[in-house]
Coordinates of C-alpha atoms in Angstrom, one line a residue:
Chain A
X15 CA 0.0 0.0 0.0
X16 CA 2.9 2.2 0.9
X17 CA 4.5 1.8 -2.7
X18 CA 1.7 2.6 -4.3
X19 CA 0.5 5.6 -2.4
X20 CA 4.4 6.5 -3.8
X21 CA 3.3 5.7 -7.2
X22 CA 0.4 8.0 -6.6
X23 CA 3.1 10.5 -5.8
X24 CA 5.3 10.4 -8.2
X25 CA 2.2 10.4 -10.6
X26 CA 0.9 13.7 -10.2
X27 CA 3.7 15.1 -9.6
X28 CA 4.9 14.1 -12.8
X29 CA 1.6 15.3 -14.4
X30 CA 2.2 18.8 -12.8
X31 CA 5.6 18.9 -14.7
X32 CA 4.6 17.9 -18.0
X33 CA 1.4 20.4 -17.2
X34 CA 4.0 23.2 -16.3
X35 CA 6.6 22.5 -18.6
X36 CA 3.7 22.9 -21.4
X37 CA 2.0 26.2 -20.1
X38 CA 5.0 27.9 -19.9
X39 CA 5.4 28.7 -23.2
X40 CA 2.9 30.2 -25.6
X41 CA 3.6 27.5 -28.2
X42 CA 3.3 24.8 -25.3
X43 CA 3.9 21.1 -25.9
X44 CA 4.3 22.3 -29.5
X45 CA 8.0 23.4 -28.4
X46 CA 8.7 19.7 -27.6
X47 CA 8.4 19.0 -31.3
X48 CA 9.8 22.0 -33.1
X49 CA 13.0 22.5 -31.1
X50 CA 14.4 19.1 -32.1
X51 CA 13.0 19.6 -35.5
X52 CA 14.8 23.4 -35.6
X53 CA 18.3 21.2 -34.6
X54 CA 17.7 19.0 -37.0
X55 CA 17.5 20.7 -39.4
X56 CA 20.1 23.4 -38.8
X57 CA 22.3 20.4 -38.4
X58 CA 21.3 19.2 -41.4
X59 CA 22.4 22.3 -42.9
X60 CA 25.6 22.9 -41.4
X61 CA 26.6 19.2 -41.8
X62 CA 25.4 18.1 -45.4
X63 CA 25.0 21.7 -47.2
X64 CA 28.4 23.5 -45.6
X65 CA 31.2 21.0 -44.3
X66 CA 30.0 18.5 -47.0
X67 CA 29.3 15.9 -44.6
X68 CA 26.6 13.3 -45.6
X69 CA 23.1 13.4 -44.3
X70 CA 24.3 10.1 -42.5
X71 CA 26.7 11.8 -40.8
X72 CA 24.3 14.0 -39.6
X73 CA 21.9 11.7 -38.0
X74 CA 24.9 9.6 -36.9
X75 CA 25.6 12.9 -35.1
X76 CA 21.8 13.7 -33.8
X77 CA 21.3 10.1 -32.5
X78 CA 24.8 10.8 -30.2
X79 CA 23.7 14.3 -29.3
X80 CA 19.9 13.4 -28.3
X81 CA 20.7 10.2 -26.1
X82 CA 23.8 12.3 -24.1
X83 CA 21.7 15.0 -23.6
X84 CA 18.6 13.2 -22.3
X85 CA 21.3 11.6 -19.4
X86 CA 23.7 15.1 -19.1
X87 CA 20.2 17.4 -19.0
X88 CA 18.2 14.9 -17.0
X89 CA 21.0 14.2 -14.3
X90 CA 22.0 17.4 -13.9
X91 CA 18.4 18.4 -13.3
X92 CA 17.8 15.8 -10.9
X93 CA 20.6 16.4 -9.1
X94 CA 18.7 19.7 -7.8
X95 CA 15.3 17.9 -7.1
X96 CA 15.8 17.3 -3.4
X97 CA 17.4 20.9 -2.5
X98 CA 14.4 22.5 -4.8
X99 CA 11.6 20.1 -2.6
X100 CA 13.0 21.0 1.0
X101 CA 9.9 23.2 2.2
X102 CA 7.9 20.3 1.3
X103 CA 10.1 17.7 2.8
X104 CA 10.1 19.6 6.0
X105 CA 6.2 19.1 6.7
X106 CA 6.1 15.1 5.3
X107 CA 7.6 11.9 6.1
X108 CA 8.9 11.4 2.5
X109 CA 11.3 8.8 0.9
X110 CA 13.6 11.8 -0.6
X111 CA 14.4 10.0 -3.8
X112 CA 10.9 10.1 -5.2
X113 CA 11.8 14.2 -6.3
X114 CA 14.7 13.3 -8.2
X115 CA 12.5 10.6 -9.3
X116 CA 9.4 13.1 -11.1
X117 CA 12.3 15.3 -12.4
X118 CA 13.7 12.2 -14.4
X119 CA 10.2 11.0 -15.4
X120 CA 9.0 14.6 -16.7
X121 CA 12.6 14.8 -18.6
X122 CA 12.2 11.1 -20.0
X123 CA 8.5 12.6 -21.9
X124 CA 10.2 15.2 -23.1
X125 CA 12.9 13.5 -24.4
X126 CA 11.1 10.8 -26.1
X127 CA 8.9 13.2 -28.0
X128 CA 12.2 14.8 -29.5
X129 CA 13.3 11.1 -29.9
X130 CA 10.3 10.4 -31.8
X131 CA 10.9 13.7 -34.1
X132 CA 14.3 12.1 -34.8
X133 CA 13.4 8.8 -35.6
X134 CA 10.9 10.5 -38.2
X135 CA 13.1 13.0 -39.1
X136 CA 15.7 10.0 -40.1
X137 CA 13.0 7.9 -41.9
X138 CA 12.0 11.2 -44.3
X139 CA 15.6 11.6 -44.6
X140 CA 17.7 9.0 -44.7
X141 CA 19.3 7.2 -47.7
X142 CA 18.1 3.7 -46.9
X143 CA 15.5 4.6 -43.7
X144 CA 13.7 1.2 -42.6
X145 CA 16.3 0.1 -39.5
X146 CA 15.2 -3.4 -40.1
X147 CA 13.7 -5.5 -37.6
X148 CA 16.3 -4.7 -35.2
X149 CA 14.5 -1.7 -34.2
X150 CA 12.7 -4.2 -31.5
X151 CA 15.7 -3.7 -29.4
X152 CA 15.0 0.1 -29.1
X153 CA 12.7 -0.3 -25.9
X154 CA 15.6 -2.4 -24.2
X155 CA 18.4 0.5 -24.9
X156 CA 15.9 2.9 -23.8
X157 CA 15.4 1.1 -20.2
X158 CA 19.0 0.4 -20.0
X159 CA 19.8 4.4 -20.0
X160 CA 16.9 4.9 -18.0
X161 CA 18.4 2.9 -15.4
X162 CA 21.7 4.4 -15.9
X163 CA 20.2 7.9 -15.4
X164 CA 18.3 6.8 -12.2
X165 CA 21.3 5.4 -10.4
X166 CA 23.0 8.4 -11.1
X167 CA 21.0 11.1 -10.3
X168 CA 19.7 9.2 -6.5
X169 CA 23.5 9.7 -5.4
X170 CA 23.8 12.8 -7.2
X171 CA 20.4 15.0 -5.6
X172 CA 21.6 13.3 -2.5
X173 CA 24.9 14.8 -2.7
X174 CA 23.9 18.1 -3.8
X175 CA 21.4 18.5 -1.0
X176 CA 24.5 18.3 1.1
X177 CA 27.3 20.2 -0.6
X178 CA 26.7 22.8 -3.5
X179 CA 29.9 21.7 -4.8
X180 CA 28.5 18.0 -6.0
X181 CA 26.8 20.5 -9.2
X182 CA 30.2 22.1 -10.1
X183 CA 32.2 18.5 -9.9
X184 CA 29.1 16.8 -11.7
X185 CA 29.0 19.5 -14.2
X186 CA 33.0 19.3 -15.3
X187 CA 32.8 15.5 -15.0
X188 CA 29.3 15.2 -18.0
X189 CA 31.6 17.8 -19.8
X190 CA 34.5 15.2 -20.0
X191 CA 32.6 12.7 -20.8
X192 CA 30.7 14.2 -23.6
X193 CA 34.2 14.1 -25.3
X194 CA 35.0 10.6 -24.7
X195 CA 31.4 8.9 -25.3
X196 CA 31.7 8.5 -29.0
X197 CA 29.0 11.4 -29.3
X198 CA 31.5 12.8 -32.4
X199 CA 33.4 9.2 -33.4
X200 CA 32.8 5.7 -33.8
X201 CA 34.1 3.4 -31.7
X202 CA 36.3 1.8 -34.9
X203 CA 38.3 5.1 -34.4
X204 CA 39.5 4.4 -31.0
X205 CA 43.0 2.9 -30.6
X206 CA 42.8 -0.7 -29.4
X207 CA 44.9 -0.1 -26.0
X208 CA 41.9 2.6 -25.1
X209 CA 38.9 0.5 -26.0
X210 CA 38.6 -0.8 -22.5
X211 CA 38.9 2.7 -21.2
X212 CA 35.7 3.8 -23.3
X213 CA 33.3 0.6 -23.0
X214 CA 34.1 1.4 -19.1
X215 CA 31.7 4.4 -19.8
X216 CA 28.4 3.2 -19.7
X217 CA 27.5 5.8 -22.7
X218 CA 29.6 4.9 -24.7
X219 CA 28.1 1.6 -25.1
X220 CA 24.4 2.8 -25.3
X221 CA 25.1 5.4 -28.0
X222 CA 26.7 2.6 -30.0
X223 CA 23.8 0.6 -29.1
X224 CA 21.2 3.2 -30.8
X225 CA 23.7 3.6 -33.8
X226 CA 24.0 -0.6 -34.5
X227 CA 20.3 -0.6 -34.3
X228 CA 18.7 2.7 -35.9
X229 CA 21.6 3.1 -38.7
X230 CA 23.4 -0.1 -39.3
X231 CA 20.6 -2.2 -39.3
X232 CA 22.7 -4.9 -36.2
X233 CA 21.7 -6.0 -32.7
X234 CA 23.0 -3.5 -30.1
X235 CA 26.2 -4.5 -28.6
X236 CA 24.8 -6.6 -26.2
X237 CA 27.5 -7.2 -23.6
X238 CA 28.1 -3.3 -23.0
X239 CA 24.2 -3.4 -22.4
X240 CA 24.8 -6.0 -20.6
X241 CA 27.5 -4.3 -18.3
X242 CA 25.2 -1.0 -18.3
X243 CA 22.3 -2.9 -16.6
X244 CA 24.4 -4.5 -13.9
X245 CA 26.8 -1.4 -13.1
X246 CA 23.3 0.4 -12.8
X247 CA 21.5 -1.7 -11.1
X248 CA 24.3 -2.4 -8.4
X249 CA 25.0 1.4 -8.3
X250 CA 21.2 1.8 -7.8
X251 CA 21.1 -0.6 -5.3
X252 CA 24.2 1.2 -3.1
X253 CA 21.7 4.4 -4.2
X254 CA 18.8 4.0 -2.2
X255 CA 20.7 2.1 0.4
X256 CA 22.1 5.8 0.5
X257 CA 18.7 7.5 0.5
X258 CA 17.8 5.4 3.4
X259 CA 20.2 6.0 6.1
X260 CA 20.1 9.7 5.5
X261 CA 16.5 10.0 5.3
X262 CA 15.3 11.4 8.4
X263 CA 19.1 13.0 8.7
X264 CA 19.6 15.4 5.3
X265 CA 17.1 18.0 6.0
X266 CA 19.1 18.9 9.4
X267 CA 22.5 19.1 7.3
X268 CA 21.3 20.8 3.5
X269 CA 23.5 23.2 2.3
X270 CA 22.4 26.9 2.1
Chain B
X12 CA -10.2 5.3 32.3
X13 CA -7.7 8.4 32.0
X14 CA -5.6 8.8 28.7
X15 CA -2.2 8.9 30.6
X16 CA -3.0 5.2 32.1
X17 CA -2.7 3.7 28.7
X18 CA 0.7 2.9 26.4
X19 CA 1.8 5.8 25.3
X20 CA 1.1 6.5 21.6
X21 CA 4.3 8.3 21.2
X22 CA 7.4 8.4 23.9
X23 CA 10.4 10.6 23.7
X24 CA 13.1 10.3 26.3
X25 CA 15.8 12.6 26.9
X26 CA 15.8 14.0 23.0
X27 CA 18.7 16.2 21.5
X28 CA 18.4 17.3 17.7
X29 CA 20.7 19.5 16.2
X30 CA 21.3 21.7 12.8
X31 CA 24.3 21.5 11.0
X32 CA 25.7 25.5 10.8
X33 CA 26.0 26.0 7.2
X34 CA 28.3 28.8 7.9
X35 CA 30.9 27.3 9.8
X36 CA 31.5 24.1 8.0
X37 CA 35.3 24.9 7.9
X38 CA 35.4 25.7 11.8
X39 CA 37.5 22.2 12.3
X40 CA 37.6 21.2 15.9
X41 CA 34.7 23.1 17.1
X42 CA 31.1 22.0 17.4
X43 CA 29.7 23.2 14.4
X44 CA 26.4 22.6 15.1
X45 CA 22.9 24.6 16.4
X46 CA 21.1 22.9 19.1
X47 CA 17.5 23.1 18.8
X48 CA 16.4 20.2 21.4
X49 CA 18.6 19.3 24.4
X50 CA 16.7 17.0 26.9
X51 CA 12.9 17.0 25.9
X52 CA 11.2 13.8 27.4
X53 CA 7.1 13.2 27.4
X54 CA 4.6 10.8 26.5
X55 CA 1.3 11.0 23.6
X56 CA -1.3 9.0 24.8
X57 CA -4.0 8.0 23.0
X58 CA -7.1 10.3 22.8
X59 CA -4.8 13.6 24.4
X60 CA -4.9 16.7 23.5
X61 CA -1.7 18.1 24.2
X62 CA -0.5 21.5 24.4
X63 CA 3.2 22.5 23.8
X64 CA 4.1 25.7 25.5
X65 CA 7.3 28.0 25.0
X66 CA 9.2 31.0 23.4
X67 CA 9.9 31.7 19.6
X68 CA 12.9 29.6 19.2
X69 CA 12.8 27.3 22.0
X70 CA 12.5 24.3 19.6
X71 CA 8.6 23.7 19.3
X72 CA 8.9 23.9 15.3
X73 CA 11.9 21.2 15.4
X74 CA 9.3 18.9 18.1
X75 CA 6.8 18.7 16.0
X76 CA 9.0 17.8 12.9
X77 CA 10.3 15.3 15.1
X78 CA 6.8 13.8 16.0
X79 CA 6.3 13.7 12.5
X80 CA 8.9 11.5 11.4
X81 CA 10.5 13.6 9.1
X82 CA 13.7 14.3 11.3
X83 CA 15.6 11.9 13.7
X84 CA 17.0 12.8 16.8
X85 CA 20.7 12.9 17.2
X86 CA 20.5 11.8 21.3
X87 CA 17.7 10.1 23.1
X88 CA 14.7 7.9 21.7
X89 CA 11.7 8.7 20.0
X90 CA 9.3 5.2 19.8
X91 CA 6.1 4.5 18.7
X92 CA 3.7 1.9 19.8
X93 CA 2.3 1.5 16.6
X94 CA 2.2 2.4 12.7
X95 CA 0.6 5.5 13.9
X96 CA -0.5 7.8 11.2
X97 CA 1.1 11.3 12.3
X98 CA 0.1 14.3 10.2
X99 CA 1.1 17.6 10.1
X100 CA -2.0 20.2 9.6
X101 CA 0.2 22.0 6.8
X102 CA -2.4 23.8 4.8
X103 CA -1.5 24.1 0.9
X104 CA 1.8 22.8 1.1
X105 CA 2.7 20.3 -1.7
X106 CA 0.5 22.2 -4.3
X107 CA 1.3 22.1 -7.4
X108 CA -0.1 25.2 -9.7
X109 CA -0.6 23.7 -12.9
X110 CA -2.6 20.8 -11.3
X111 CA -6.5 21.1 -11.1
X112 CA -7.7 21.3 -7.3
X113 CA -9.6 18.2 -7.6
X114 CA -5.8 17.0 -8.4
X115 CA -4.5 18.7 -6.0
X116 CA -6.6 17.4 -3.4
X117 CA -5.6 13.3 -4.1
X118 CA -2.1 14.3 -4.3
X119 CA -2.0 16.4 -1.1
X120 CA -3.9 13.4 0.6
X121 CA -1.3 11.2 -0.8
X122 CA 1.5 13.1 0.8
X123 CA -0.4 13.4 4.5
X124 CA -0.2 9.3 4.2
X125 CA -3.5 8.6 2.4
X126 CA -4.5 6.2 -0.2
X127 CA -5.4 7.1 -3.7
X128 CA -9.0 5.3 -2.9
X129 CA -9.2 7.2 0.1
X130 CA -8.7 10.7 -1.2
X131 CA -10.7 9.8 -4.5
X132 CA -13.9 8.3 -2.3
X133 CA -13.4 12.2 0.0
X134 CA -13.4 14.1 -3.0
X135 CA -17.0 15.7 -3.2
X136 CA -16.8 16.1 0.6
X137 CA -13.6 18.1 -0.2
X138 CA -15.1 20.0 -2.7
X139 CA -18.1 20.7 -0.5
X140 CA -16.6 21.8 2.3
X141 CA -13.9 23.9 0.6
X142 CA -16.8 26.2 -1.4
X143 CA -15.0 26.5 -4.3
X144 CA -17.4 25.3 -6.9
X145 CA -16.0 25.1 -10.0
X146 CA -12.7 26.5 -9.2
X147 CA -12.4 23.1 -8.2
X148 CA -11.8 22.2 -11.4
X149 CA -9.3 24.7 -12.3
X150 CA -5.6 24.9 -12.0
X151 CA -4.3 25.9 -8.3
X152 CA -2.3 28.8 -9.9
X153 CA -5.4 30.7 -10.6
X154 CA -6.5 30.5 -7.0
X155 CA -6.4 33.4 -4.2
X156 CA -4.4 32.7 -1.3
X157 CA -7.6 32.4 0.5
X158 CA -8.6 29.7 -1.5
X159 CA -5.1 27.8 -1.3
X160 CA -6.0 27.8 2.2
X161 CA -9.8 26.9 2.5
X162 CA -8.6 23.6 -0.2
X163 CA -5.6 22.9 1.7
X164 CA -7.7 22.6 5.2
X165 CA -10.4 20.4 3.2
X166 CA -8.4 18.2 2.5
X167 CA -6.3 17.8 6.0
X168 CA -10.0 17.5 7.6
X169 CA -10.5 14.2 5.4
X170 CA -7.6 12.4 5.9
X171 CA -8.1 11.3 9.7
X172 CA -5.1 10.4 10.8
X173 CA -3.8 8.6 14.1
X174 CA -2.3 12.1 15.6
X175 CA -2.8 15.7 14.2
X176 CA 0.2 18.2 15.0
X177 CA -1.0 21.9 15.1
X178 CA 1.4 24.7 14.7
X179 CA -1.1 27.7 16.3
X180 CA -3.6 27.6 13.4
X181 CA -7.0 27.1 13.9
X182 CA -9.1 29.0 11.3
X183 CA -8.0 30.3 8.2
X184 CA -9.8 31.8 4.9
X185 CA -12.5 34.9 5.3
X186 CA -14.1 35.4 8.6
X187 CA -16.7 33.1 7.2
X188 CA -14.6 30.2 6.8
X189 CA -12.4 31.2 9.3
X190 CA -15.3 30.5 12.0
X191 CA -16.2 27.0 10.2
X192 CA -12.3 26.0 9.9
X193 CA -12.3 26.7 13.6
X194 CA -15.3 25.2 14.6
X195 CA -14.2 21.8 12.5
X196 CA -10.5 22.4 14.5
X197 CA -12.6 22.6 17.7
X198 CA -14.6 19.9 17.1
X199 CA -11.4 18.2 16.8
X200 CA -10.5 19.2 20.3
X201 CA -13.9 17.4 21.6
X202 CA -13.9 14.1 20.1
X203 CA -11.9 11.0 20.5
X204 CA -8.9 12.4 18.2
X205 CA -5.2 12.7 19.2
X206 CA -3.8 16.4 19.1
X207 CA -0.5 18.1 19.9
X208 CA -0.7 21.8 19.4
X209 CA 2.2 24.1 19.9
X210 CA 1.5 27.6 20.6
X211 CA 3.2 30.4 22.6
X212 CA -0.1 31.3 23.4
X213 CA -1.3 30.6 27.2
X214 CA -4.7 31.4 26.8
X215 CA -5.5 28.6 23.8
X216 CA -3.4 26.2 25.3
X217 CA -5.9 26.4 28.6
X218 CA -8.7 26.4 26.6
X219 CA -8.5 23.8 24.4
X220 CA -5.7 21.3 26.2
X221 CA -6.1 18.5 28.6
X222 CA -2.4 18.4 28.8
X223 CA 0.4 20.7 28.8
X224 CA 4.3 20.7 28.0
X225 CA 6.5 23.6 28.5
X226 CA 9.5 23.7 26.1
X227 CA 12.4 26.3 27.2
X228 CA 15.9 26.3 25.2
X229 CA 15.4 22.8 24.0
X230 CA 14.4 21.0 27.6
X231 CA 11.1 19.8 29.1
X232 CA 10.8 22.4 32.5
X233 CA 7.6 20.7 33.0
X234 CA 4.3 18.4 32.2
X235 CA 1.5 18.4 33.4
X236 CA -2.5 20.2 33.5
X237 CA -2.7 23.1 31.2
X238 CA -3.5 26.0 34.2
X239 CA -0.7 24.7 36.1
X240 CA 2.0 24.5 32.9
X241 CA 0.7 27.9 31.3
X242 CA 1.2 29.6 35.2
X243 CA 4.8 28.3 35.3
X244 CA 5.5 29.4 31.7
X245 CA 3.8 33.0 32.3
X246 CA 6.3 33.4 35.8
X247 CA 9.2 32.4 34.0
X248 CA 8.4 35.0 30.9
X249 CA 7.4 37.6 33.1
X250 CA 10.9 37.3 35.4
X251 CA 12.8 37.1 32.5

């Protein structure tokens, strides 16, 4: 009964951001389309049109750039869910992790309504569009990032109830890795003594993942999914082992 | 049978709590932290109504977060006999703008501890009592404060739980609904429900209170009838 009265929770609040996020503009949800479609296509201009580059290059590039920043925008935003939620923390008995939670959830919609915008984007585009049946193994990248974001943003919103300097650190570190997750490359273009060094990122694996199955018509590169789900899930696991000792503790100790 | 014969509901014993200092976090070697509660020990029997007397500052706020389960205490025990149900009365707090009040009112429930079921089967009670009509129906953000308030007590008077903490309110809205939020608050005070109010306010601790606990820099200075507790207090502030 408890977990789904926390369900319940996570629910509405969820609602409220998708039914904020939307009334905030005067375009509304109609933004969630037409940005990616504006990026797309001024990618599509800069790439194919300017530096020459084909139109495969270009969605090559798009399907990197859209998958890192759904887990670089989501974490980071996460990471402030529990300092943002204080002044309601401070009058219920709350798991903290269910904020972090809603901000993940609202920034998955988002993100798969620009994914979806891609994807069409890439079929109207594309020199050979249709994937191939290996498009079934979408849904299983998309809950293996998922994951990934989760168990890092629990950790992360924890941290950076505590110390305002967990943002700056996690902001320098998702800058370093943009550079090293394959977002611009291939992994054929890493030397062979670093490969280990960049399957050891998560990322790298998933981007590669969305690449095999949306552009080269292959199965995803199942064992780096593979390693994803487990470093996730044991990482999530440590997670909310963390959000449960300091439940009742981080609202005496949050940073100004 | 008198309420302070039974098992207690809730039983602190010698409690400390403390806040970190945010501003001396690099004062190595010295206790960097504010003490709100030092030594507070009581009992919350079943069917009480207890008063909780002191200054601004003397750590009622921090009590009744305590009570509430949303801090833990650093020194001392706070147990429970049961899964009691302990809600704060914190009117409009949780509300989200862009949701509907109707919305508004299942998630709010759901955050004092209720079920979905429970909140959805209150909701035209909710709506009644609040006298919004069809602002009931529209978005929180285009509500007066006043309104905020009349939903926000609604739906605290539906969810019935085990212990009710007051922090001094009692009626809230217009004068209109400020006499039927008390009177609901007061009805409260008459029934079989359990109540801890905090107040630095003598007079409505008397009134209303079977019991009363004075709170002064953190400690318990003493426990007992509500005439008795409030003429200690009132000496202590007056010498002072």
């Amino acid at each position: 009964m408890q977990l789904s009265r926390l369900w319940g929770i996570v629910f509405y609040r969820t609602l409220a951001g998708i039914k904020a996020e939307g009334r905030q503009n005067y375009l509304g949800y109609f933004w969630y389309l037409l940005e990616p479609a504006l990026s797309t296509a001024i990618f599509y201009f800069a790439f194919s049109h300017v530096m020459g580059r084909g139109v495969e290059y270009v969605i090559f590039l798009l399907i990197g750039l859209t998958a890192w920043q759904w887990y670089e925008g989501t974490c980071l935003a996460a990471a402030t869910a529990i300092k943002a939620k204080l002044h309601i923390l401070q009058h219920f008995d709350l798991p903290k992790h269910i904020f972090p939670l809603v901000t993940i959830l609202v920034s998955t919609w988002k993100f798969l309504c620009i994914f979806f915008v891609l994807i069409a984007g890439y079929l109207l585009l594309g020199k050979n569009p249709w994937p191939g049946w290996n498009l079934v193994w979408l849904p299983l990248i998309l809950a293996c990032q998922l994951l990934l974001i989760v168990s890092t943003s629990i950790p992360l919103a924890i941290s950076a109830t505590y110390f305002n300097d967990t943002l700056t650190l996690a902001s320098t570190v998702f800058r370093i890795l943009f550079f090293v997750s394959g977002i611009y490359f291939s992994a054929d273009k890493v030397p062979a003594q670093l490969l280990g060094a960049f399957y050891a990122n998560p990322m790298a694996g998933i981007i590669e993942s969305y690449r095999h199955v949306l552009l080269d018509r292959q199965p995803p590169n199942f064992p780096a999914l593979l390693y994803c789900a487990l470093a996730s899930g044991a990482w999530l696991g440590v997670g909310l082992l963390f959000s449960a000792y300091v439940n009742r503790r981080i609202l005496k100790h949050a940073s100004l | 049978m008198p309420a302070s014969d039974s098992k207690p509901l809730i039983s602190l014993r010698h409690v400390g709590l403390a806040y970190a200092n945010p501003l001396a976090r690099l004062r190595l070697g010295k206790d960097r932290r504010i003490h709100a509660l030092r030594d507070v020990s009581f009992d919350v029997h079943e069917g009480d109504k207890l008063g909780i007397i002191g200054r601004n500052g003397c750590g009622k706020s921090t009590l009744m977060r305590l009570l509430a389960r949303v801090y833990e205490p650093d020194s001392g025990t706070v147990s429970f006999s049961r899964q009691v149900h302990i809600q704060m009365l914190s009117l409009g707090v949780g509300f989200e703008g862009s949701l509907t009040g109707r919305e508004n009112a299942v998630l709010n429930g759901m955050l004092l501890g209720k079920t979905r079921a429970h909140m959805f089967s209150r909701l035209e009670k909710i709506k009644e009592f609040s006298e919004l009509g069809d602002f009931f129906e529209m978005p929180v953000g285009t509500y007066s404060s006043g309104m905020v308030l009349r939903l926000g007590f609604s739906v605290a008077m539906e969810t019935e739980p085990d212990v009710l903490l007051i922090d001094e309110v009692l009626g809230v809205g217009d004068a209109s609904f400020a006499r039927k939020s008390q009177k609901a608050i007061e009805e409260r005070f008459t029934s079989h429900h359990t109540i801890v109010m905090i107040s630095h306010d003598p007079n409505i601790i008397t009134g209303l209170c079977n019991r009363a606990v004075w709170i002064e820099q953190g400690r318990t200075m003493a426990d007992g009838p509500p005439a008795e507790v409030s003429a200690a207090y009132l000496r202590a502030r007056d010498l002072a």
